[in-house]
Tab-separated table of C-alpha atoms and ligand atoms in Angstrom:
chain	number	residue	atom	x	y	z
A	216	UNK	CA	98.495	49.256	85.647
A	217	UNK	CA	101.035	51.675	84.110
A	218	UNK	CA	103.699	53.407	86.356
A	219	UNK	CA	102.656	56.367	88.133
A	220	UNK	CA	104.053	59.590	88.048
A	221	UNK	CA	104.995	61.908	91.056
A	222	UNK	CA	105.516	65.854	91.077
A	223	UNK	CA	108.808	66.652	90.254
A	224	UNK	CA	111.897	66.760	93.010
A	225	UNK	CA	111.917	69.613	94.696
A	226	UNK	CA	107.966	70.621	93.786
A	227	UNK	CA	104.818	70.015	95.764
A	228	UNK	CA	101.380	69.878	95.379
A	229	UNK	CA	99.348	72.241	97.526
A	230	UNK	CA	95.849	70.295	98.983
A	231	UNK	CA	93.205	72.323	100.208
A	232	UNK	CA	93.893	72.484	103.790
A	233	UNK	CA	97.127	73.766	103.252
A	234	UNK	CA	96.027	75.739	100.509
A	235	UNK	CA	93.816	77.681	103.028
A	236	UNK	CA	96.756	78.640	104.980
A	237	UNK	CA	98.510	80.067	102.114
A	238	UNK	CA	95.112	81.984	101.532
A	239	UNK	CA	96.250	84.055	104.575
A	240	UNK	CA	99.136	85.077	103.760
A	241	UNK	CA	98.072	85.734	100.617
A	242	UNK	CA	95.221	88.172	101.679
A	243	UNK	CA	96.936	89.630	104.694
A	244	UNK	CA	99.439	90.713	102.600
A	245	UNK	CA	97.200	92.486	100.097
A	246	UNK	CA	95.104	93.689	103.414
A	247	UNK	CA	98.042	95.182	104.185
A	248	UNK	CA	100.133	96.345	100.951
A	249	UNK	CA	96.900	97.663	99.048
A	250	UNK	CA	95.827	99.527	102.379
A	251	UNK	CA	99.604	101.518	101.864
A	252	UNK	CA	98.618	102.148	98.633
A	253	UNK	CA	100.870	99.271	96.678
A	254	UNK	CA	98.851	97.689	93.411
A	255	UNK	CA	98.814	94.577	92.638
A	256	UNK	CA	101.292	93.820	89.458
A	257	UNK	CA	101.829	90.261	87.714
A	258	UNK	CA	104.322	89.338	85.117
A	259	UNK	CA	105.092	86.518	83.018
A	260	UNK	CA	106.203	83.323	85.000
A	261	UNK	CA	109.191	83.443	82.129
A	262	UNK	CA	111.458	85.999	80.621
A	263	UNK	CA	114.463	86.710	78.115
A	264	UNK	CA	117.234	85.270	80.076
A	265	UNK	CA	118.826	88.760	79.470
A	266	UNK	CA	117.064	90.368	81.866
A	267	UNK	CA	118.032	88.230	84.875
A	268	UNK	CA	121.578	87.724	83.881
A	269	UNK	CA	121.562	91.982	83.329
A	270	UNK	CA	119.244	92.773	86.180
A	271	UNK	CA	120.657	90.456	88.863
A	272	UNK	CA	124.015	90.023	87.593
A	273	UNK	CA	126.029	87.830	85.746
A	274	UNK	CA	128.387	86.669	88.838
A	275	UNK	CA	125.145	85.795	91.163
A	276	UNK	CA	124.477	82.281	92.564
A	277	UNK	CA	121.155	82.443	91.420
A	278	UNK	CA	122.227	83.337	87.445
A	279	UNK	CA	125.776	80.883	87.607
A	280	UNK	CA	123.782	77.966	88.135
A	281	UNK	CA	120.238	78.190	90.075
A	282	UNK	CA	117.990	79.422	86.701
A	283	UNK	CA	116.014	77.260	84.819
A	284	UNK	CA	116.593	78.169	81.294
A	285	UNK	CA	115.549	76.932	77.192
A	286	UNK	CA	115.438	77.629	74.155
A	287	UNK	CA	111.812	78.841	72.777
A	288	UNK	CA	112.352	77.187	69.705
A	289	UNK	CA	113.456	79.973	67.943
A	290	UNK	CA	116.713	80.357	68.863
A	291	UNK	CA	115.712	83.168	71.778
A	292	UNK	CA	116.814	81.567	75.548
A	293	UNK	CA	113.764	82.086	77.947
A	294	UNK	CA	113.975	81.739	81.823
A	295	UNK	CA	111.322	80.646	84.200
A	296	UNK	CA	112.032	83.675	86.720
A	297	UNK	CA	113.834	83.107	89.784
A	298	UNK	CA	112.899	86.197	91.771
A	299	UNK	CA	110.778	89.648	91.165
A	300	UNK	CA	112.374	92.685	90.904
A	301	UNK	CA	113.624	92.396	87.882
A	302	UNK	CA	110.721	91.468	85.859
A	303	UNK	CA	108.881	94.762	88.033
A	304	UNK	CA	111.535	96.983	86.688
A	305	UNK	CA	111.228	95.601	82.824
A	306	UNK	CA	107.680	96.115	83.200
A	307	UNK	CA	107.873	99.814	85.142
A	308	UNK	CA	110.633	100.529	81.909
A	309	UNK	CA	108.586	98.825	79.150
A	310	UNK	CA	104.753	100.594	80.281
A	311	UNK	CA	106.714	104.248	80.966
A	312	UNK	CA	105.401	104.189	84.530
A	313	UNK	CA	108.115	106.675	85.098
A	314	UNK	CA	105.462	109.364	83.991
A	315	UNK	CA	103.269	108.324	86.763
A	316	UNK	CA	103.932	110.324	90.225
A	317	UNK	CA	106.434	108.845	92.396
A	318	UNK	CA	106.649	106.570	93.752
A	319	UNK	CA	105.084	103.981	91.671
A	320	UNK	CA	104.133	101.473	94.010
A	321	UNK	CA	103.737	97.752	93.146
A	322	UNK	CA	103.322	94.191	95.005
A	323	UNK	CA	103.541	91.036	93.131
A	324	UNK	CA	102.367	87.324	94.753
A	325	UNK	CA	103.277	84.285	92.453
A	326	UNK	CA	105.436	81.313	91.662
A	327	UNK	CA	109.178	81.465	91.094
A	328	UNK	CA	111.883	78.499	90.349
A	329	UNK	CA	115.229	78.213	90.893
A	330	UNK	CA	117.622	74.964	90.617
A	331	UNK	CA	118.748	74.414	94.214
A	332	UNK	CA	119.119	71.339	96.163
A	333	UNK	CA	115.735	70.838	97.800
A	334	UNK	CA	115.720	70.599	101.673
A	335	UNK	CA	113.131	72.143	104.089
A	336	UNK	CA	112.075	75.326	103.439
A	337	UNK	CA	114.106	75.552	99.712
A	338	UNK	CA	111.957	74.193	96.762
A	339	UNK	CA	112.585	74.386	93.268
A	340	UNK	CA	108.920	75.891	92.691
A	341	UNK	CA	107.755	78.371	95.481
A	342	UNK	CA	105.755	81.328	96.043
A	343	UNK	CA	106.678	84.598	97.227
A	344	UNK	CA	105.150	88.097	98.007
A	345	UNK	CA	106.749	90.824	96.790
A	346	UNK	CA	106.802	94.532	97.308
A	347	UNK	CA	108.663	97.338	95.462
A	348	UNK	CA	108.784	100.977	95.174
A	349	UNK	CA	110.171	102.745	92.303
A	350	UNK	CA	110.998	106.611	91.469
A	351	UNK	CA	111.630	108.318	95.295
A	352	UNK	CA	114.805	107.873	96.960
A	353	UNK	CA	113.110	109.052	100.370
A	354	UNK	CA	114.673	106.869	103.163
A	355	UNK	CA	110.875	106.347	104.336
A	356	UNK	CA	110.123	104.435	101.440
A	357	UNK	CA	113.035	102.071	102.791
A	358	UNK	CA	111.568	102.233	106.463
A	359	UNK	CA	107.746	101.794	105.155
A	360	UNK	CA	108.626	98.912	103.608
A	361	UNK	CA	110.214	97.053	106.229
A	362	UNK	CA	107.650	98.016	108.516
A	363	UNK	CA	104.950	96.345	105.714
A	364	UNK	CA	107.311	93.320	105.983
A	365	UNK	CA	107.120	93.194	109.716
A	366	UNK	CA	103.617	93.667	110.094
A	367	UNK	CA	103.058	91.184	107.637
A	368	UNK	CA	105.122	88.555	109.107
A	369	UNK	CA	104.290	89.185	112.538
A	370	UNK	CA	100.964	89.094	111.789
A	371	UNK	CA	100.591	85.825	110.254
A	372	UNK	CA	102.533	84.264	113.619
A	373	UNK	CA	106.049	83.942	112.273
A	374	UNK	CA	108.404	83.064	115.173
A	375	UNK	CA	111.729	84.395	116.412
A	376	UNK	CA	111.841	87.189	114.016
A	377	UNK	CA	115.053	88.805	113.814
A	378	UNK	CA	115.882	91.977	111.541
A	379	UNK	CA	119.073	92.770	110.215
A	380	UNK	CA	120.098	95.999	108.670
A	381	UNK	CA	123.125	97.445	107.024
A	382	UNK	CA	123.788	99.785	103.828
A	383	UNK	CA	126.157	99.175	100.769
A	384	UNK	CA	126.550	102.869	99.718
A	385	UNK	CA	126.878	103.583	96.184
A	386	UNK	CA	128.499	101.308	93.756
A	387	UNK	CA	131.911	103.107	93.313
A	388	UNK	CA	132.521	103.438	97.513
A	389	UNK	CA	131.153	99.780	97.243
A	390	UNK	CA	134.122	98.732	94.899
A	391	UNK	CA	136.789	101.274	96.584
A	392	UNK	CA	135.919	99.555	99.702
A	393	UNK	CA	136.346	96.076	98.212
A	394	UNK	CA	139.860	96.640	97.187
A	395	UNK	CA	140.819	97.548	100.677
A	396	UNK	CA	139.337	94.725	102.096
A	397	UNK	CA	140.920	92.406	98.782
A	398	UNK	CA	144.140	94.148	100.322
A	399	UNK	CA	143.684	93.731	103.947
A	400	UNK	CA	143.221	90.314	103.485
A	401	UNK	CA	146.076	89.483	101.213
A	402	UNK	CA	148.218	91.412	104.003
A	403	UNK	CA	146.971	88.528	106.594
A	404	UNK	CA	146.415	85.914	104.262
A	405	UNK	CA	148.913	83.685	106.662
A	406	UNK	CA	146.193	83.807	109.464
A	407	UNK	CA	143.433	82.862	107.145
A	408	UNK	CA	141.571	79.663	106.847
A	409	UNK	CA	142.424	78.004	103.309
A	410	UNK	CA	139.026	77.931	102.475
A	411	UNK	CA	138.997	82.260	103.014
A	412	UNK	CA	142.058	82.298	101.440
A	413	UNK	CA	141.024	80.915	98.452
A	414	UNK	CA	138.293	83.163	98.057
A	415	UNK	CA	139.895	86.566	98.323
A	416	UNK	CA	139.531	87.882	94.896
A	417	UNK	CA	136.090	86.188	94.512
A	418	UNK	CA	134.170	87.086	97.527
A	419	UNK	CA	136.336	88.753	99.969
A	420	UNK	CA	133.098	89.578	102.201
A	421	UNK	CA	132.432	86.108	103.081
A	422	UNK	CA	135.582	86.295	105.365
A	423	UNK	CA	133.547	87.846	107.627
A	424	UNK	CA	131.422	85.021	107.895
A	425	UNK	CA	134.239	82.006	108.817
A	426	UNK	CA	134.063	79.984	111.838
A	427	UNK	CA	137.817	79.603	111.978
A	428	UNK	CA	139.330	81.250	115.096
A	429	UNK	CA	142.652	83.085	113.758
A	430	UNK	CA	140.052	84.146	110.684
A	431	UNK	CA	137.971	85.708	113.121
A	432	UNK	CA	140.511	87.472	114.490
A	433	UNK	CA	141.741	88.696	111.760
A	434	UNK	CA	138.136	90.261	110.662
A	435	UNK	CA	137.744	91.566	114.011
A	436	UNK	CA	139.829	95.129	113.128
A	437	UNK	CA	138.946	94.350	109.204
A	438	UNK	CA	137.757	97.509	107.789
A	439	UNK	CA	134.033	97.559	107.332
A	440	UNK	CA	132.328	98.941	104.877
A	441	UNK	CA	129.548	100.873	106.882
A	442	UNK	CA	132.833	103.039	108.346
A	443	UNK	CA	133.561	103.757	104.333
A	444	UNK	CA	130.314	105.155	103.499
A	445	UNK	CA	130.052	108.329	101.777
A	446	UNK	CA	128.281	111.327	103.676
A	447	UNK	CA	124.800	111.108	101.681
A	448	UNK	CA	125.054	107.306	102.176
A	449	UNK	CA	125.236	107.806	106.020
A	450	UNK	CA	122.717	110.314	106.480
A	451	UNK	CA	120.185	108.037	104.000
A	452	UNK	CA	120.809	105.415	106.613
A	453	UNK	CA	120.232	107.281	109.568
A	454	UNK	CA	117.524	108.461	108.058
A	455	UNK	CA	116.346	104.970	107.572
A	456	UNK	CA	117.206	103.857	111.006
A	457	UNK	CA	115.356	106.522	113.135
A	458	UNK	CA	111.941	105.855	111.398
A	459	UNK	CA	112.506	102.250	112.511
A	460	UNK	CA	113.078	103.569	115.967
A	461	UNK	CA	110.284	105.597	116.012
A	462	UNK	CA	108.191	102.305	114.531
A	463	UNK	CA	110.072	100.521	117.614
A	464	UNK	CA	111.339	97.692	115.082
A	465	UNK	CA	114.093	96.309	116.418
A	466	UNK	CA	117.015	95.259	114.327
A	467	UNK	CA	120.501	94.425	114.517
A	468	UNK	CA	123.186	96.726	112.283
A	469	UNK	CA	125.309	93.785	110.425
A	470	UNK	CA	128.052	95.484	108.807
A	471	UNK	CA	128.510	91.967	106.758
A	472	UNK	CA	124.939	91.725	105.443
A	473	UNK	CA	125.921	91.831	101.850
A	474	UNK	CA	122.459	89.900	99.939
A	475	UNK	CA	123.037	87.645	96.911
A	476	UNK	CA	122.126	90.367	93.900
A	477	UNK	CA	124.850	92.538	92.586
A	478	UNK	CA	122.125	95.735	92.716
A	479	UNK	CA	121.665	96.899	95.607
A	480	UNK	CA	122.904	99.988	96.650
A	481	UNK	CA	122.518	101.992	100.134
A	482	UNK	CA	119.761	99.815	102.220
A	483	UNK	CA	119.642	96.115	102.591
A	484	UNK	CA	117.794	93.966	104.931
A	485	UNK	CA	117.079	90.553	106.187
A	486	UNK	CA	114.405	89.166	108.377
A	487	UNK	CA	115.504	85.843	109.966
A	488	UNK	CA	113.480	83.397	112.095
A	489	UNK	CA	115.136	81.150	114.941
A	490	UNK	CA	111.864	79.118	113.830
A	491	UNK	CA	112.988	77.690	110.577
A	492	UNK	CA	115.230	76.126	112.214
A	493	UNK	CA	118.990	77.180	110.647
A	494	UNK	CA	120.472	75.258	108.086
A	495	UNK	CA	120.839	77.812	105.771
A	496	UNK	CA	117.269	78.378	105.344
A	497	UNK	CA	117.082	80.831	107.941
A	498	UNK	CA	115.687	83.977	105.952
A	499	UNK	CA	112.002	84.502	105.589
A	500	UNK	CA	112.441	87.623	103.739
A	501	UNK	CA	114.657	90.053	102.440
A	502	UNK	CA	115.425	92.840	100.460
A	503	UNK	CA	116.792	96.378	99.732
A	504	UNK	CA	117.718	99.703	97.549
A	505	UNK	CA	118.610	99.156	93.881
A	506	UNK	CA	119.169	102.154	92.590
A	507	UNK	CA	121.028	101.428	89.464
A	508	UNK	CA	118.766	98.723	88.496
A	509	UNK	CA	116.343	100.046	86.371
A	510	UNK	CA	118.454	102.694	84.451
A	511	UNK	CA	120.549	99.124	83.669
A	512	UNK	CA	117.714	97.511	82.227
A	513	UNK	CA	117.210	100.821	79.809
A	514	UNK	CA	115.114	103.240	81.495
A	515	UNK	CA	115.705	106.302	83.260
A	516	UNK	CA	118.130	106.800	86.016
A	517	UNK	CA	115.194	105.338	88.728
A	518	UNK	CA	115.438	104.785	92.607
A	519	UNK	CA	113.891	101.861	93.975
A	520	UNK	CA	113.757	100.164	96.822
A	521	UNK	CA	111.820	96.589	97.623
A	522	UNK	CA	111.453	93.065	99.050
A	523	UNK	CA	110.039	89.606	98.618
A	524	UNK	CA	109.146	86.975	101.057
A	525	UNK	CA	109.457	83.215	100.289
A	526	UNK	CA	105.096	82.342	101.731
A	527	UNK	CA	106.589	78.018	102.414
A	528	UNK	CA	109.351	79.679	104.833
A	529	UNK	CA	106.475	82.081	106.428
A	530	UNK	CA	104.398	79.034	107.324
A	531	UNK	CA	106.883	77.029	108.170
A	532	UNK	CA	108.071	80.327	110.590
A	533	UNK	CA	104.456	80.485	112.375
A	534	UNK	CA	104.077	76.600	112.698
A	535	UNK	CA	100.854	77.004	110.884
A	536	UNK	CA	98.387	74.403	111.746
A	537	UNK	CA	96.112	73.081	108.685
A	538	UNK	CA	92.595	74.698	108.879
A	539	UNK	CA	89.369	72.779	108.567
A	540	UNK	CA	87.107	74.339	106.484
A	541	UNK	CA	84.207	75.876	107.276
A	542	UNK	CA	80.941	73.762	107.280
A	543	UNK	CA	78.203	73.831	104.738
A	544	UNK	CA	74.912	75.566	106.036
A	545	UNK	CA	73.161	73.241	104.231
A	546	UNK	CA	73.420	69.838	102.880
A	547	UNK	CA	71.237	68.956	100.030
A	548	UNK	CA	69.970	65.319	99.988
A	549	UNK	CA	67.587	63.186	97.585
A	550	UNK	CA	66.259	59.688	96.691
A	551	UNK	CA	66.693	59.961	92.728
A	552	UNK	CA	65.175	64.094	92.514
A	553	UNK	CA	68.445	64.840	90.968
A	554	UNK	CA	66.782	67.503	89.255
A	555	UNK	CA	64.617	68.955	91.786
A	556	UNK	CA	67.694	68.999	94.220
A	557	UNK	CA	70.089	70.497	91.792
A	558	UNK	CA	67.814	73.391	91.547
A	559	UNK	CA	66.918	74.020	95.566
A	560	UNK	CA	71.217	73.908	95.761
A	561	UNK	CA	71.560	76.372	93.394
A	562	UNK	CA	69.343	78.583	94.484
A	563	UNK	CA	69.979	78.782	97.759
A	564	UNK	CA	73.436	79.240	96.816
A	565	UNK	CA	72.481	82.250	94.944
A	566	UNK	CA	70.735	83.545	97.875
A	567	UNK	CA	74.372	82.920	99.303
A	568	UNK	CA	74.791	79.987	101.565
A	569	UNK	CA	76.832	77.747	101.740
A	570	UNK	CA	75.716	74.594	100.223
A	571	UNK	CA	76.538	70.837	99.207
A	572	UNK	CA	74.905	68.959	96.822
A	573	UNK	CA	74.629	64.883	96.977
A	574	UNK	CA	76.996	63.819	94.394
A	575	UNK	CA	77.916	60.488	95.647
A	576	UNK	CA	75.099	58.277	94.761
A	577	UNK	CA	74.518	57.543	98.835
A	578	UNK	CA	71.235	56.137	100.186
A	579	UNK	CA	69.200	58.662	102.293
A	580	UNK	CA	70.838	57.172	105.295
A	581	UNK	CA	74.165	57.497	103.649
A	582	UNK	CA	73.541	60.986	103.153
A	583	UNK	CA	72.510	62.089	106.656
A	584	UNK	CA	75.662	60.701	107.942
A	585	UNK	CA	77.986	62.368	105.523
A	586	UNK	CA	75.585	65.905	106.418
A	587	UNK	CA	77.129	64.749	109.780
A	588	UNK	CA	80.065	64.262	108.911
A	589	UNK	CA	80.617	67.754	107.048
A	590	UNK	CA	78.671	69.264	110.733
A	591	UNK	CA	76.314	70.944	108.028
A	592	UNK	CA	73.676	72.847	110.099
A	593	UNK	CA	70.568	71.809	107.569
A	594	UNK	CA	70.231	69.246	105.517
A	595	UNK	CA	67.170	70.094	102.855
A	596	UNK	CA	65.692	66.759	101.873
A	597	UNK	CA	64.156	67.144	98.272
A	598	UNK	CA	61.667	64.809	96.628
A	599	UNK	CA	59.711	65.229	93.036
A	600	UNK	CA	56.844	66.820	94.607
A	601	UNK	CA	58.196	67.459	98.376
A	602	UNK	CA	61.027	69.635	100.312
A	603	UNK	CA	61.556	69.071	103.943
A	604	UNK	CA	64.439	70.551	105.876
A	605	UNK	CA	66.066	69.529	109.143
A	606	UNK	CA	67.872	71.773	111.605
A	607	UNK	CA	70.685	68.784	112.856
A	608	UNK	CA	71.664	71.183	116.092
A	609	UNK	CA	67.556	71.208	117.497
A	610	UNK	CA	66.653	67.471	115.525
A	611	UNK	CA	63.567	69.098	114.155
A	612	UNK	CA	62.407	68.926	110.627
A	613	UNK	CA	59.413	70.673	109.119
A	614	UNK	CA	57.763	70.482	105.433
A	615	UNK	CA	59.000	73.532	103.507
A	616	UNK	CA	58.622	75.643	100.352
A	617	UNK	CA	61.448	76.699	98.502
A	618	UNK	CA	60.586	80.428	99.380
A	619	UNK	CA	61.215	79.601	103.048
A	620	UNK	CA	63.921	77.661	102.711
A	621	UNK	CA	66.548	79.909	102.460
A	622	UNK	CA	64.844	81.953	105.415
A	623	UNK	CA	65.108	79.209	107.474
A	624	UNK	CA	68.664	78.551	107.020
A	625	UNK	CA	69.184	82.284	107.329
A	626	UNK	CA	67.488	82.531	110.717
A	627	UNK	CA	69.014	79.314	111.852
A	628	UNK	CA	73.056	80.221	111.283
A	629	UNK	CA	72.641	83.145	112.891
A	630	UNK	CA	70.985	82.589	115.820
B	300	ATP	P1	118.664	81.952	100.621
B	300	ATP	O1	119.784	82.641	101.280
B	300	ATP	O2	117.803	81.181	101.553
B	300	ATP	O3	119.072	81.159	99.402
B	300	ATP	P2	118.038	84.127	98.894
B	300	ATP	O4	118.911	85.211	99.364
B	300	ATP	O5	118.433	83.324	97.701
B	300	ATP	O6	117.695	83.117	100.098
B	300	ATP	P3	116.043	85.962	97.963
B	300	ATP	O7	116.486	85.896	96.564
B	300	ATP	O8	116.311	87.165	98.753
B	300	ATP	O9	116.561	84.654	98.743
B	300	ATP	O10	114.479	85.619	98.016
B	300	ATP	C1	113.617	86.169	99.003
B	300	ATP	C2	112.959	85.094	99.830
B	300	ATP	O11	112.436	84.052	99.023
B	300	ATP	C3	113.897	84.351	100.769
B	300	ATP	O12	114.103	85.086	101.928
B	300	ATP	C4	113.132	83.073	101.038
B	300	ATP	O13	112.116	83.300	102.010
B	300	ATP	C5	112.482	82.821	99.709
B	300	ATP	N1	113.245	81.834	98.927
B	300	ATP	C6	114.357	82.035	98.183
B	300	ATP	N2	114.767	80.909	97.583
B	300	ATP	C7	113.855	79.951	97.941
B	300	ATP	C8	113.694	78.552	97.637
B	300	ATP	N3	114.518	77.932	96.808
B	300	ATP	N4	112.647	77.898	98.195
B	300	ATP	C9	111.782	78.529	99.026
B	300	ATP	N5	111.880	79.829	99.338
B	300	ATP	C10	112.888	80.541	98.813
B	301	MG	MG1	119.359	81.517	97.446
């Protein structure tokens, strides 16, 4: 026998039964996104490695060392995407949707890879759904969209949802901010953990993350970067906040919720679940304002505003049970008609049940245990010259043309 192969680490293969769950998501979230106007949008599963390195930033965790990049052969580098929004805002730049009316609405559902260590709920392949709104800097576009998220998450059973909510301001107050916190630090840098200390210059908002006591001290009366927001930046958010109110979503403000992607600008959010059970995986979906973005990746100077939701971490959220399937109406069984039962399946399937067809070589006995076995309401028993069909919840069976066949069944599922 020759060695077999599995799926690759940190990949899975999705079976039916949990394919069906997925299915749920999936059409609860176009229920819901297409119903607020959002059209559907897909884009290559690769791009030029350009645009993720421009669009999500050179210094990013996901473009230092989580992308999965080659060479097409031609000396161009390619990149199986890692995330959404920037292949939205190549495509919103590269079809001039600019000229359509604003805001150009858009939701994406589809694959994405990144090169992480694989532990529950972080895969190298997974899925997410996506939502972004380009062209209106309206603070309702920010609120509409987390309310899509909520509804969508809530509805599908996700657990222990918490929202958090800050906003970065613009770039510039972003970076004048940064440099008093780069300072504040270095001016306690005796009080620090190592570990903080040694990230000053690189990250000086983790700080506000560390465990270590004296740290945490010290970031108590740090200056925070919601306090250094310019005027417009404020209102925007207040803005933001009192639709939420008035949607009574609850959320926590987190003056340290900075996100992984060097765009965003004013709102950013995260929706956590106590479900997934911590370990770094805690975030079912996220998001926020990226105003810059697609004026970066050589369009107009563009608002935009969006999220995506990782669909593993939203069933793993809402402990979602596998789903049998729904039975067949009918179950076609023969001795040998092959023919003449191939043609009663197919028609009744045209006149739109639901219906098996005896592929496995069984003998008639064979079959009417595997009609059982499927809890098929009729099994249609077809001979060269004969049709009978038998209704398995009353144990009759009568002698049948193929005309009343399909009435039958008809009457029978829904009575
Ligand atoms: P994390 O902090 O967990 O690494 P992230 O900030 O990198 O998440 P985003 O880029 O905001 O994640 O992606 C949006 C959502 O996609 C996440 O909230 C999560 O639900 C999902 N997601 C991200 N990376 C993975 C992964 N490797 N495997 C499964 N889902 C993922
Ligand atoms: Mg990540």
């Amino acid at each position: 026998m020759s060695r077999k192969l599995n799926a690759p680490r940190g990949t899975a293969d999705v079976l039916p039964d949990q394919a069906a769950l997925r299915q749920r998501v999936e059409e609860t979230a176009r229920e819901l996104l297409e119903s607020a106007g959002y059209g559907r949008i897909e884009t290559p599963a690769f791009e030029a490695t350009e645009l993720f390195s421009r669009g999500v930033g050179a210094a990013t965790d996901i473009v230092e060392k989580e992308m999965y990049s080659f060479d097409d052969g031609g000396g161009r580098s390619l990149t199986l995407r890692p995330e959404g929004t920037a292949p939205v805002c190549r495509a919103y730049v590269e079809h001039g949707m600019h000229k359509l009316a604003a805001p150009v609405k858009l939701y994406y559902l589809g694959s994405f890879f990144r090169a992480e260590r694989p532990q529950a709920g972080r895969y190298r392949q997974f899925w997410q759904v996506g939502a972004e709104a380009l062209g209106s800097e309206d603070p309702a576009v920010d609120a509409e969209l987390i309310v899509l998220l909520h509804q969508l998450l809530t509805r599908i059973g996700a657990g222990g949802l918490r929202l958090r909510l800050s906003s970065l301001g613009n770039p510039a107050s972003r970076s004048e901010y940064r440099d008093e916190l780069v300072a504040y630090l270095r001016a306690h840098s005796n009080r620090l953990s190592e570990v903080v200390q040694g990230r000053i210059e690189q990250n000086p908002l983790r700080a506000f993350d560390s465990d270590d006591p004296s740290t945490r001290e010290v970031m108590a009366s740090a200056p925070r970067l919601l306090d250094r927001l310019p005027a417009e930046d404020l209102e925007h958010f207040a803005e933001v906040r009192a639709l939420l109110d008035g949607a009574a979503i609850s959320y926590e403000i987190d003056t340290t919720l900075v996100r992984g992607l060097d765009y965003y600008t004013r709102t950013v959010f995260e929706f956590t679940s106590d479900d997934l059970g911590g370990g770094g995986q805690s975030t079912v979906g996220a998001g926020g304002r990226y105003d810059g973005l697609v004026e970066l990746l050589g369009g107009p100077p563009t608002p935009g505003v969006g999220w995506a939701s990782g669909i593993e971490r939203i069933l793993i959220a809402s402990h979602a049970e596998a789903v049998a399937p729904a039975p067949p109406d009918l179950y076609v069984a023969h001795d040998g008609a092959t023919a003449a039962a191939f043609a009663v399946a197919l028609e009744a399937r045209a006149a739109g049940l639901r219906v098996e067809l005896e592929l496995g070589g069984r003998s008639l006995k064979g079959q009417f245990k595997h009609a059982e076995r499927l809890n098929a309401r009729f099994v249609a028993v077809v001979g060269e010259e004969t049709l009978s069909l038998r209704d398995r919840a009353s144990g009759t069976e009568r002698l049948v043309s193929l005309d009343e066949l399909v009435g039958h069944v008809k009457r029978g599922i829904a009575s």
